[in-house]
XYZ file of C-alpha atoms in Angstrom:
66
model
C 1.332 6.783 9.695
C 1.537 9.557 7.151
C -1.149 10.141 4.557
C -0.396 11.900 1.272
C -2.825 13.371 -1.210
C -0.994 11.982 -4.261
C -3.132 8.805 -4.208
C -0.217 6.445 -3.576
C 0.812 3.993 -0.869
C 4.478 4.231 0.099
C 6.721 1.818 2.019
C 9.964 2.905 3.700
C 12.908 1.010 5.141
C 12.900 2.214 8.750
C 16.636 1.532 9.149
C 17.741 3.674 6.199
C 14.771 6.016 5.794
C 14.664 5.184 2.080
C 11.442 4.654 0.176
C 11.368 1.031 -1.022
C 8.010 0.936 -2.769
C 5.414 3.339 -4.154
C 2.056 1.950 -5.268
C -0.169 4.123 -7.423
C -3.616 3.332 -8.711
C -6.199 4.778 -6.340
C -8.478 7.214 -8.152
C -9.133 9.143 -4.921
C -7.008 10.023 -1.897
C -5.817 7.085 0.212
C -7.473 7.348 3.628
C -6.166 4.202 5.382
C -3.348 1.655 5.081
C -2.741 -1.543 7.072
C 0.033 -4.139 6.738
C -0.412 -7.767 7.842
C 2.985 -9.417 8.504
C 1.436 -12.890 8.666
C 0.075 -12.743 5.106
C 2.528 -10.091 3.837
C -0.359 -8.070 2.453
C -0.904 -4.342 2.310
C -4.519 -3.195 2.569
C -5.187 0.315 1.305
C -8.482 2.153 1.188
C -9.568 5.244 -0.658
C -12.964 6.864 -0.614
C -14.322 4.447 -3.209
C -12.249 1.232 -3.199
C -10.171 -1.141 -1.049
C -7.043 -2.677 -2.584
C -5.117 -5.694 -1.287
C -1.510 -6.109 -2.393
C 0.905 -8.928 -1.560
C 4.267 -7.432 -0.574
C 7.377 -9.629 -0.547
C 10.835 -8.107 0.044
C 10.199 -4.836 -1.749
C 8.164 -6.317 -4.589
C 4.451 -6.429 -5.275
C 3.411 -9.840 -6.486
C -0.387 -9.692 -6.577
C -3.130 -7.088 -6.395
C -6.859 -7.392 -5.822
C -9.477 -4.661 -5.888
C -12.665 -4.692 -3.813
């Protein structure tokens, strides 16, 4: 995994190397990201919040903040 300090979560197509999704919204640097293929959710954590996003074929459909 690669972590950036621009406070975004990025998804790439591994076949083409193209970025397919960029999710902004963390107020601090993202320190961890996990994808669950079963639920199609992306879990991202910054220093102060955890976000859960439902990812379906390049689109974000729902977002929750914890």
